[in-house]
Coordinates of C-alpha atoms in Angstrom, one line a residue:
Chain U
M112 CA 149.9 -44.7 123.5
N113 CA 150.3 -48.1 122.8
E114 CA 151.6 -46.9 118.9
K115 CA 154.2 -48.3 117.2
L116 CA 156.5 -46.3 115.2
N117 CA 158.6 -47.0 112.5
I118 CA 161.9 -45.2 110.6
Q119 CA 158.8 -43.4 108.8
S120 CA 156.8 -41.8 112.2
L121 CA 160.3 -41.1 113.2
V122 CA 161.4 -39.0 109.8
E123 CA 157.9 -37.4 110.2
L124 CA 158.1 -36.4 113.8
L125 CA 161.5 -34.4 112.5
V126 CA 159.8 -32.3 109.5
A127 CA 157.0 -32.1 112.2
R128 CA 158.7 -30.8 115.4
N129 CA 162.0 -30.1 114.9
S130 CA 161.5 -28.4 111.2
I131 CA 163.8 -30.4 109.1
N132 CA 163.1 -31.6 105.3
K133 CA 161.8 -34.7 105.1
K134 CA 164.7 -35.9 102.9
D135 CA 167.3 -34.8 105.1
A136 CA 165.2 -36.5 108.5
D137 CA 165.2 -39.6 106.2
V138 CA 168.3 -39.9 105.5
L139 CA 169.6 -38.9 109.2
V140 CA 167.9 -41.4 110.8
K141 CA 168.5 -44.1 108.8
E142 CA 172.1 -43.1 108.6
F143 CA 171.4 -42.8 112.6
F144 CA 170.7 -46.4 113.5
R145 CA 173.1 -48.0 110.2
L146 CA 176.3 -45.8 112.1
I147 CA 175.0 -47.8 115.7
E148 CA 175.7 -50.8 114.4
E149 CA 178.4 -50.6 112.3
S150 CA 180.3 -48.5 115.3
L151 CA 178.9 -51.7 117.6
E152 CA 180.6 -54.1 115.6
K153 CA 183.9 -51.6 115.4
D154 CA 184.4 -50.9 118.6
K155 CA 182.1 -52.8 120.7
Y156 CA 180.5 -49.8 122.3
V157 CA 178.7 -47.3 121.8
K158 CA 177.7 -44.3 123.8
I159 CA 174.6 -41.8 122.6
K160 CA 174.2 -38.8 124.7
G161 CA 170.4 -38.6 125.5
L162 CA 169.9 -41.8 124.5
G163 CA 172.6 -44.4 126.4
T164 CA 174.8 -47.2 125.7
F165 CA 174.7 -50.3 123.4
K166 CA 177.4 -52.7 123.9
L167 CA 178.7 -55.5 122.9
I168 CA 178.2 -58.5 125.6
D169 CA 180.4 -62.3 124.8
V170 CA 178.7 -64.9 127.1
D171 CA 180.4 -67.9 127.5
S172 CA 179.1 -71.5 126.8
R173 CA 176.6 -72.8 129.5
E174 CA 174.7 -76.4 129.9
S175 CA 171.1 -76.5 129.7
V176 CA 168.3 -79.1 129.5
N177 CA 166.0 -79.1 127.1
I178 CA 162.9 -78.5 128.4
N179 CA 160.7 -81.0 126.6
T180 CA 163.1 -83.9 126.9
G181 CA 164.7 -83.5 129.3
E182 CA 167.5 -84.2 127.5
R183 CA 171.0 -82.3 128.5
F184 CA 172.5 -79.3 125.4
E185 CA 174.9 -77.4 125.3
I186 CA 174.3 -73.1 124.9
Q187 CA 177.1 -72.0 122.5
E188 CA 178.7 -68.8 123.4
H189 CA 177.8 -66.5 121.9
T190 CA 177.6 -62.3 122.1
K191 CA 174.8 -60.6 122.2
V192 CA 173.3 -56.6 122.4
S193 CA 173.1 -55.1 125.3
F194 CA 171.9 -51.6 125.5
V195 CA 171.1 -49.6 129.4
P196 CA 169.6 -46.2 128.8
E197 CA 170.9 -43.3 130.2
A198 CA 169.9 -41.9 133.8
S199 CA 167.9 -38.8 132.7
L200 CA 165.9 -41.1 130.1
R201 CA 165.1 -43.4 133.2
E202 CA 164.4 -40.9 134.6
A203 CA 162.0 -39.7 132.3
I204 CA 160.2 -42.7 131.5
N205 CA 159.5 -43.5 135.3
R206 CA 157.8 -40.0 136.1
P207 CA 154.3 -41.6 136.8
F208 CA 156.2 -43.6 139.3
S209 CA 159.1 -41.5 140.5
H210 CA 157.8 -41.0 144.6
F211 CA 158.1 -44.2 145.4
E212 CA 161.4 -45.4 147.1
T213 CA 162.5 -48.6 148.1
V214 CA 161.8 -49.2 152.3
V215 CA 162.6 -51.8 154.7
L216 CA 159.8 -54.1 155.4
E217 CA 159.1 -54.7 159.0
E218 CA 158.7 -58.0 160.2
E219 CA 154.8 -59.4 159.0
T220 CA 152.4 -59.7 161.9
E221 CA 149.1 -59.1 160.0
T222 CA 146.5 -61.3 158.4
G223 CA 146.0 -61.6 156.0
D224 CA 148.4 -61.7 152.6
S225 CA 151.8 -63.4 154.1
L226 CA 155.5 -63.5 152.8
A227 CA 154.4 -66.6 151.1
D228 CA 151.5 -64.8 149.5
I229 CA 152.5 -62.0 148.2
I230 CA 155.6 -63.8 146.4
S231 CA 153.4 -66.0 145.1
D232 CA 151.8 -63.2 143.4
E233 CA 154.6 -62.0 142.2
E234 CA 155.7 -65.3 141.0
E235 CA 152.1 -65.9 139.2
Q236 CA 152.7 -62.4 138.1
K237 CA 155.6 -62.9 136.6
D238 CA 154.7 -66.5 134.8
D239 CA 151.2 -64.0 133.5
G240 CA 153.8 -62.0 132.1
T241 CA 156.1 -63.8 130.0
A242 CA 153.9 -66.1 129.1
Q243 CA 151.2 -63.5 127.7
E244 CA 153.9 -60.3 127.2
S245 CA 151.8 -59.1 123.9
A246 CA 148.7 -59.2 125.8
A247 CA 150.3 -57.4 128.6
K248 CA 152.2 -54.7 126.5
T249 CA 148.8 -53.7 125.6
V250 CA 147.7 -53.7 130.2
D251 CA 150.9 -51.6 129.8
T252 CA 150.3 -49.7 127.9
D253 CA 146.8 -48.9 129.6
E254 CA 148.3 -48.9 132.7
I255 CA 150.9 -46.0 132.1
D256 CA 147.6 -44.5 130.3
D257 CA 146.1 -44.5 133.9
V258 CA 149.1 -44.5 135.7
S259 CA 150.3 -41.1 133.7
S260 CA 147.2 -39.7 134.2
M261 CA 147.1 -40.1 138.2
E262 CA 150.3 -39.6 138.8
I263 CA 150.0 -38.0 142.3
V264 CA 147.4 -40.6 142.5
S265 CA 150.1 -44.4 142.1
D266 CA 152.7 -42.0 144.5
S267 CA 149.3 -42.6 147.6
A268 CA 148.9 -45.7 146.3
I269 CA 152.5 -47.7 146.3
S270 CA 152.6 -45.8 149.3
E271 CA 149.6 -46.9 150.7
N272 CA 150.0 -51.0 149.2
S273 CA 153.6 -50.5 151.4
E274 CA 152.6 -49.2 154.6
Q275 CA 149.3 -52.6 153.8
Q276 CA 152.7 -54.7 154.2
Q277 CA 154.3 -52.6 157.0
H278 CA 152.2 -51.2 158.9
C279 CA 149.3 -52.8 161.3
D280 CA 146.1 -50.2 160.2
E281 CA 143.1 -51.7 161.1
L282 CA 141.7 -50.7 157.3
M283 CA 145.0 -52.2 156.5
I284 CA 143.3 -55.2 157.9
K285 CA 140.3 -55.2 156.0
E286 CA 141.9 -55.3 152.9
E287 CA 143.7 -57.8 153.3
Q288 CA 141.4 -59.8 154.2
R289 CA 139.8 -58.9 151.2
A290 CA 142.5 -60.5 149.6
V291 CA 142.6 -63.5 151.0
E292 CA 139.0 -64.1 150.3
M293 CA 139.4 -63.4 146.9
D294 CA 141.3 -66.1 145.3
N295 CA 142.9 -64.2 142.7
V296 CA 145.8 -62.2 143.6
E297 CA 147.0 -60.0 141.0
E298 CA 149.2 -56.9 141.7
D299 CA 148.3 -54.7 138.9
V300 CA 149.1 -50.9 138.5
E301 CA 146.1 -50.5 137.2
P302 CA 143.9 -51.4 140.4
E303 CA 146.6 -49.6 142.6
T304 CA 146.0 -47.0 140.9
N305 CA 142.4 -46.8 140.8
D306 CA 142.7 -47.7 145.0
A307 CA 145.1 -44.4 145.4
N308 CA 142.4 -42.6 143.4
I309 CA 140.1 -43.2 145.7
R310 CA 141.4 -43.3 148.7
V311 CA 142.8 -39.5 147.7
E312 CA 139.4 -38.9 147.2
K313 CA 138.2 -40.7 150.2
D314 CA 141.1 -38.2 151.6
S315 CA 139.5 -35.2 150.5
A316 CA 136.4 -36.5 151.4
N317 CA 136.6 -36.4 154.9
E318 CA 136.7 -32.6 155.1
R319 CA 133.3 -33.0 153.2
T320 CA 129.9 -34.2 154.3
D321 CA 128.3 -37.0 154.2
Y322 CA 126.9 -36.8 151.5
T323 CA 129.5 -35.8 149.4
D324 CA 130.5 -38.8 150.4
I325 CA 128.4 -41.5 148.8
E326 CA 128.3 -39.1 146.3
E327 CA 132.0 -39.3 146.3
H328 CA 132.2 -43.3 146.4
T329 CA 129.2 -43.5 143.5
D330 CA 131.7 -41.1 141.0
N331 CA 135.1 -44.3 142.3
S332 CA 132.8 -47.2 141.5
E333 CA 132.2 -45.6 138.0
L334 CA 136.0 -44.5 137.5
L335 CA 136.3 -48.4 138.1
E336 CA 134.1 -49.5 135.8
E337 CA 135.4 -47.4 133.2
V338 CA 138.8 -48.9 133.9
D339 CA 137.5 -52.3 134.1
A340 CA 135.6 -51.6 131.2
E341 CA 139.7 -50.8 128.9
T342 CA 140.9 -53.8 130.3
S343 CA 138.6 -56.2 130.4
D344 CA 140.0 -57.9 126.9
T345 CA 143.2 -58.2 129.4
S346 CA 143.8 -61.6 130.7
L347 CA 143.4 -59.2 134.5
P348 CA 140.5 -60.3 137.1
P349 CA 138.8 -58.0 138.3
S350 CA 139.1 -59.2 141.5
R351 CA 142.0 -57.1 142.8
K352 CA 140.0 -54.2 142.0
N353 CA 136.7 -55.5 142.9
K354 CA 139.2 -56.3 146.8
F355 CA 139.7 -52.5 146.8
V356 CA 136.7 -50.9 146.0
S357 CA 135.0 -52.9 148.7
M358 CA 137.3 -52.0 151.0
R359 CA 136.8 -48.3 149.8
Y360 CA 133.3 -48.9 150.6
F361 CA 134.4 -50.1 154.3
I362 CA 136.2 -46.8 155.0
S363 CA 133.9 -43.9 153.6
I364 CA 130.9 -45.6 156.1
A365 CA 133.6 -46.0 158.9
I366 CA 134.0 -42.2 158.4
L367 CA 130.4 -41.4 157.9
I368 CA 129.4 -43.1 161.7
I369 CA 131.9 -41.0 162.1
L370 CA 131.2 -37.9 161.4
L371 CA 127.8 -38.8 162.4
S372 CA 128.7 -39.1 165.7
A373 CA 130.7 -36.1 166.2
V374 CA 127.4 -33.8 165.0
A375 CA 125.7 -36.2 167.5
V376 CA 128.1 -35.2 170.4
I377 CA 128.0 -31.7 169.4
H378 CA 124.1 -31.3 169.4
M379 CA 124.6 -33.2 172.8
C380 CA 125.9 -30.1 174.2
F381 CA 124.7 -27.7 171.9
P382 CA 121.6 -28.2 170.7
N383 CA 120.4 -24.8 170.6
L384 CA 123.0 -23.6 168.9
F385 CA 121.2 -21.2 166.7
S386 CA 118.6 -19.9 170.1
N387 CA 118.1 -16.6 170.3
K388 CA 119.3 -14.5 173.4
A389 CA 116.2 -13.9 175.5
E390 CA 116.3 -17.7 176.2
I391 CA 120.7 -18.1 177.2
L392 CA 120.2 -15.2 179.7
D393 CA 117.8 -16.7 181.6
K394 CA 118.8 -20.1 181.3
S395 CA 122.4 -19.7 181.3
S396 CA 121.7 -20.0 185.4
S397 CA 120.8 -23.5 185.2
T398 CA 124.2 -23.3 183.6
K399 CA 125.7 -26.8 183.8
V400 CA 125.5 -30.1 184.5
E401 CA 123.8 -32.5 185.8
N402 CA 126.7 -34.8 187.3
V403 CA 130.1 -34.8 187.7
T404 CA 128.5 -35.1 192.0
N405 CA 126.1 -36.2 193.1
Q406 CA 124.5 -33.7 195.1
V407 CA 121.7 -33.4 193.1
V408 CA 118.8 -30.9 193.0
S409 CA 115.4 -30.5 192.1
I410 CA 116.9 -29.0 188.3
D411 CA 113.4 -29.2 187.4
S412 CA 112.3 -27.0 189.7
V413 CA 115.4 -24.8 188.5
A414 CA 114.7 -25.6 185.3
L415 CA 111.4 -24.0 185.7
G416 CA 112.0 -20.9 188.0
D417 CA 115.1 -20.2 184.8
T418 CA 112.3 -20.4 181.8
I419 CA 109.3 -17.9 184.3
S420 CA 112.3 -15.8 185.1
G421 CA 113.0 -12.6 183.0
I422 CA 115.4 -11.9 181.1
N423 CA 117.5 -10.1 183.1
K424 CA 120.3 -11.2 184.6
N425 CA 119.8 -9.8 187.9
D426 CA 116.9 -11.8 189.2
Y427 CA 118.5 -14.9 190.6
T428 CA 117.7 -14.8 193.8
E429 CA 114.4 -16.8 193.1
T430 CA 115.7 -19.4 190.7
E431 CA 118.8 -20.0 192.2
A432 CA 116.9 -20.4 195.3
S433 CA 117.0 -24.6 194.5
K434 CA 120.7 -25.1 193.5
K435 CA 123.3 -26.4 194.7
G436 CA 126.5 -26.0 193.4
I437 CA 130.2 -27.7 193.9
A438 CA 133.5 -27.2 192.5
K439 CA 135.1 -24.4 190.6
Q440 CA 135.6 -25.2 187.0
K441 CA 137.3 -23.3 184.2
T442 CA 136.0 -25.0 181.6
N443 CA 133.9 -27.3 179.8
S444 CA 131.5 -28.8 182.1
K445 CA 129.7 -28.0 179.8
D446 CA 129.6 -31.0 177.9
A447 CA 128.3 -32.5 180.6
N448 CA 127.2 -36.6 180.3
T449 CA 123.2 -35.6 180.7
T450 CA 122.6 -38.9 182.2
K451 CA 120.8 -37.2 185.5
G452 CA 117.2 -36.3 184.7
A453 CA 118.4 -34.4 181.4
T454 CA 115.8 -32.3 180.2
D455 CA 115.7 -31.0 176.8
N456 CA 115.8 -27.2 179.5
T457 CA 118.8 -28.3 181.3
N458 CA 120.2 -29.5 177.6
S459 CA 119.5 -25.9 176.5
N460 CA 121.0 -24.4 179.3
T461 CA 124.5 -26.0 178.8
A462 CA 123.8 -25.7 176.1
N463 CA 123.0 -22.0 176.0
V464 CA 126.1 -21.5 178.2
A465 CA 128.3 -22.6 175.8
S466 CA 126.8 -20.1 173.6
I467 CA 127.3 -16.8 176.2
K468 CA 130.6 -18.7 176.2
S469 CA 131.2 -18.1 172.4
S470 CA 129.5 -14.5 172.9
Q471 CA 132.1 -13.2 175.3
K472 CA 134.8 -15.9 173.8
S473 CA 136.8 -12.3 172.1
A474 CA 136.1 -10.4 175.0
A475 CA 139.2 -11.2 177.0
F476 CA 139.4 -13.1 180.3
E477 CA 141.9 -11.8 182.9
P478 CA 141.0 -12.1 186.2
D479 CA 140.5 -8.7 187.4
S480 CA 141.0 -7.3 191.0
V481 CA 142.3 -3.9 190.9
N482 CA 139.9 -1.4 188.6
Y483 CA 136.6 -2.3 190.8
N484 CA 135.7 -1.2 194.7
I485 CA 133.8 -2.8 196.7
V486 CA 130.9 -0.9 197.8
G487 CA 128.0 -3.1 200.1
T488 CA 126.1 -6.6 199.2
K489 CA 124.3 -6.6 196.5
T490 CA 122.2 -9.6 197.2
T491 CA 123.6 -13.3 198.9
Y492 CA 123.8 -16.0 195.9
T493 CA 123.6 -19.8 197.2
I494 CA 125.9 -21.8 194.2
S495 CA 124.6 -24.5 193.2
E496 CA 125.5 -28.0 191.5
G497 CA 128.1 -27.5 188.6
E498 CA 128.7 -23.2 189.5
T499 CA 132.1 -21.8 189.7
L500 CA 132.3 -18.2 190.4
T501 CA 133.5 -17.4 187.7
R502 CA 129.6 -17.8 186.3
I503 CA 128.2 -16.0 188.9
A504 CA 130.9 -13.5 188.3
L505 CA 129.4 -13.6 184.8
R506 CA 125.7 -14.4 186.2
F507 CA 126.0 -11.3 188.0
Y508 CA 128.3 -8.7 186.5
G509 CA 128.5 -10.2 183.1
T510 CA 131.8 -11.0 183.0
K511 CA 134.0 -13.7 184.2
A512 CA 136.8 -11.4 185.2
L513 CA 135.0 -9.7 188.6
W514 CA 135.1 -13.1 190.2
P515 CA 138.1 -12.3 192.1
Y516 CA 135.3 -9.6 194.1
L517 CA 133.6 -12.5 195.3
V518 CA 136.0 -14.3 196.8
K519 CA 137.4 -10.7 198.5
H520 CA 133.7 -9.8 200.0
N521 CA 133.8 -14.0 201.7
P522 CA 137.2 -14.5 202.9
L523 CA 135.4 -16.5 205.8
I524 CA 133.4 -18.3 203.7
I525 CA 135.4 -19.0 199.9
K526 CA 138.7 -20.2 202.1
N527 CA 139.8 -21.5 198.3
P528 CA 138.4 -20.7 195.4
D529 CA 138.7 -23.8 193.4
R530 CA 136.3 -25.9 195.7
V531 CA 133.4 -24.7 196.9
P532 CA 131.1 -26.7 198.2
C533 CA 127.5 -26.6 196.4
G534 CA 125.1 -24.9 198.8
T535 CA 127.9 -22.1 200.1
T536 CA 125.6 -18.9 200.7
I537 CA 128.0 -16.4 199.9
N538 CA 127.5 -12.6 199.5
I539 CA 127.3 -11.0 196.2
P540 CA 129.2 -7.7 196.8
I541 CA 128.5 -4.3 194.8
L542 CA 131.0 -3.2 192.5
Q543 CA 131.8 0.0 192.0
K544 CA 134.6 0.9 188.3
K545 CA 137.5 3.2 190.0
D546 CA 137.0 5.4 187.8
S547 CA 133.5 5.4 186.9
V548 CA 130.4 4.8 188.2
Y549 CA 129.3 0.6 187.6
R550 CA 126.4 -0.7 188.4
Chain Z
M285 CA 182.4 -45.3 120.5
S286 CA 182.0 -42.4 123.0
N287 CA 178.8 -39.9 121.7
K288 CA 181.7 -36.8 119.8
E289 CA 183.3 -39.9 117.9
F290 CA 179.8 -41.1 116.6
T291 CA 178.8 -37.4 116.1
A292 CA 181.8 -36.6 114.1
E293 CA 181.4 -39.7 111.9
L294 CA 177.9 -39.2 111.2
S295 CA 178.7 -35.4 110.6
R296 CA 181.1 -36.8 108.1
R297 CA 179.1 -39.7 106.5
L298 CA 175.4 -36.5 106.4
G299 CA 178.3 -34.4 104.9
L300 CA 177.3 -31.4 107.6
T301 CA 179.3 -30.2 110.3
M302 CA 179.4 -31.5 114.1
K303 CA 177.1 -28.4 115.2
D304 CA 174.2 -30.1 112.9
T305 CA 174.5 -33.3 113.1
S306 CA 174.6 -33.1 117.1
E307 CA 172.4 -31.0 117.0
M308 CA 169.2 -33.4 114.2
V309 CA 170.5 -36.6 116.9
A310 CA 169.3 -34.5 119.5
F311 CA 166.0 -33.7 117.7
L312 CA 165.6 -37.1 117.0
V313 CA 166.8 -38.9 120.5
S314 CA 164.7 -36.2 122.1
N315 CA 161.5 -37.1 119.7
M316 CA 162.2 -40.9 120.8
A317 CA 161.5 -40.4 124.2
Q318 CA 159.2 -37.9 124.0
E319 CA 157.5 -41.2 122.3
L320 CA 158.7 -43.6 124.7
Q321 CA 157.0 -41.7 127.9
E322 CA 153.9 -42.0 126.4
G323 CA 154.1 -44.9 126.3
N324 CA 154.9 -46.5 122.8
V325 CA 156.1 -48.3 121.4
V326 CA 159.7 -47.9 118.3
A327 CA 160.5 -50.0 116.4
I328 CA 163.2 -49.5 113.9
Q329 CA 163.5 -52.0 110.8
S330 CA 166.7 -54.3 111.4
F331 CA 167.6 -53.2 114.1
G332 CA 165.6 -53.5 117.0
T333 CA 162.9 -52.7 119.2
F334 CA 162.7 -49.9 121.6
E335 CA 159.7 -50.7 124.5
V336 CA 158.9 -49.2 127.7
K337 CA 158.2 -52.3 130.0
K338 CA 156.6 -52.5 133.5
K339 CA 158.6 -54.0 136.6
A340 CA 156.5 -55.2 139.6
E341 CA 157.2 -54.0 143.2
R342 CA 159.1 -56.6 144.8
I343 CA 160.2 -57.9 148.0
T344 CA 163.9 -58.7 147.8
V345 CA 166.4 -58.9 151.2
N346 CA 169.8 -57.2 151.2
P347 CA 172.7 -60.0 151.6
T348 CA 174.7 -58.0 154.6
T349 CA 171.7 -56.6 156.2
K350 CA 169.8 -59.3 156.3
L351 CA 166.7 -56.7 156.1
R352 CA 163.8 -56.6 153.9
M353 CA 163.3 -54.9 151.0
L354 CA 160.5 -53.3 149.4
V355 CA 161.0 -52.1 145.9
P356 CA 158.3 -50.3 144.3
P357 CA 156.7 -50.9 140.8
K358 CA 158.9 -48.9 137.9
L359 CA 158.7 -48.2 134.3
V360 CA 162.0 -48.8 132.3
L361 CA 163.3 -48.5 128.5
N362 CA 163.7 -51.8 127.1
F363 CA 165.6 -52.2 123.2
K364 CA 165.2 -55.9 122.5
P365 CA 168.0 -56.5 119.2
S366 CA 166.5 -58.0 115.9
T367 CA 167.0 -61.2 114.7
A368 CA 169.0 -59.6 111.7
L369 CA 171.0 -57.8 114.9
K370 CA 171.6 -60.4 116.5
D371 CA 172.8 -63.3 113.7
K372 CA 175.6 -60.7 112.8
F373 CA 177.1 -60.8 116.2
K374 CA 176.7 -63.9 116.7

């Protein structure tokens, strides 16, 4: 990296890598280039496999203006030496950037870098490049070093970069706004790769905990600082890097917030994810959700009743007297908004229901109505708000699958199993398994 | 002068077989390529320098379709003939 090799070094390489003796190697290298020169003179065209093609190109004279004096003068016709690298070599050298493709740009609708800004930035960079070639050399080689060490990263960097200019992402808006804020915009591989580096790490961080996000972020900034130090002597302003860094902060913070809110939502729904089964069983009666309908009864008394009632599922008659139920809903009324008098109990109840459900998830839930006989009425039950036939079946029989028997046993009361109004009193049948005694 | 002719002439000058010279040339060229890939500069006295330069990405317009395209940045190999060589052919 950054080394300047000459004939001697090429000779040494031949000796070391290819076990050619020094004298032969020396003669070879010198004669090689001499021959190119002579063949070029003779044929004006030399093609070397693995390297490329040397050509002599004749240039006609043209008029030009002396920059300082402004007077016109003529550039003489002359012959220039041109070299075009071979395709395989081109590809090999461009390997750090190999995944990039030229893409069609859509119309810029974003605030931020306008086309004019981008073009002026590029021109600015070109001027920098021509003006400070030697500095650029070191910069380039630095960049190449970084680039080569962050291959995968640079891909996302550039794709991210082109995304910026193509899509209207919220994140991109932020970045471009930062870009606008900064005065010195310099397009550079390094900030891009740093950017990409941070982005890649960030992408992976999405799946980790908040803590690691922060950790990585500090790592990123450290990495940035290292890279900054490397190129501090060059003419590159760090403004662009800063831009990207601060944008990274925004993104990481946004991700943090999203994660935290997700955790909060989950805890709202399942606050007692780790509670024991005893609670689960007796709280299941008060399940479901406060809201959805306006007919909320005294949940507090219900909850109280729940806590008092025993673990035994069958002791429902006491607790359910005050409840009212609603339409049958198969699934997540658990996610109940805890807006209406959301007591901890009800919360825990819904959570418990959820945990019950989750514990019974493995059990297949196929509505069952053929394996059992109805042999009598066990008891009656008043449906409270938010209750469904499946839940009631679950409570009485330990499985949701037997709800059709409830319907079967109450043909006059339950006209539509999907719509059983709360407050309906239904008979709970005693079910006997057809091939065995069930209770 | 094609590759074959070049190798033939080189083998004649070195007094080696075609096979050997082509092999040696291949070694030389691959060494150069390897160094260039690592970002080093190869400068041959009185011939020229081989260098890897980075080209920035740019926005171009396809003249036929009028579509604005974003050309990605790339690394290119650049040869700069030395003044001696340039003068020779002037």
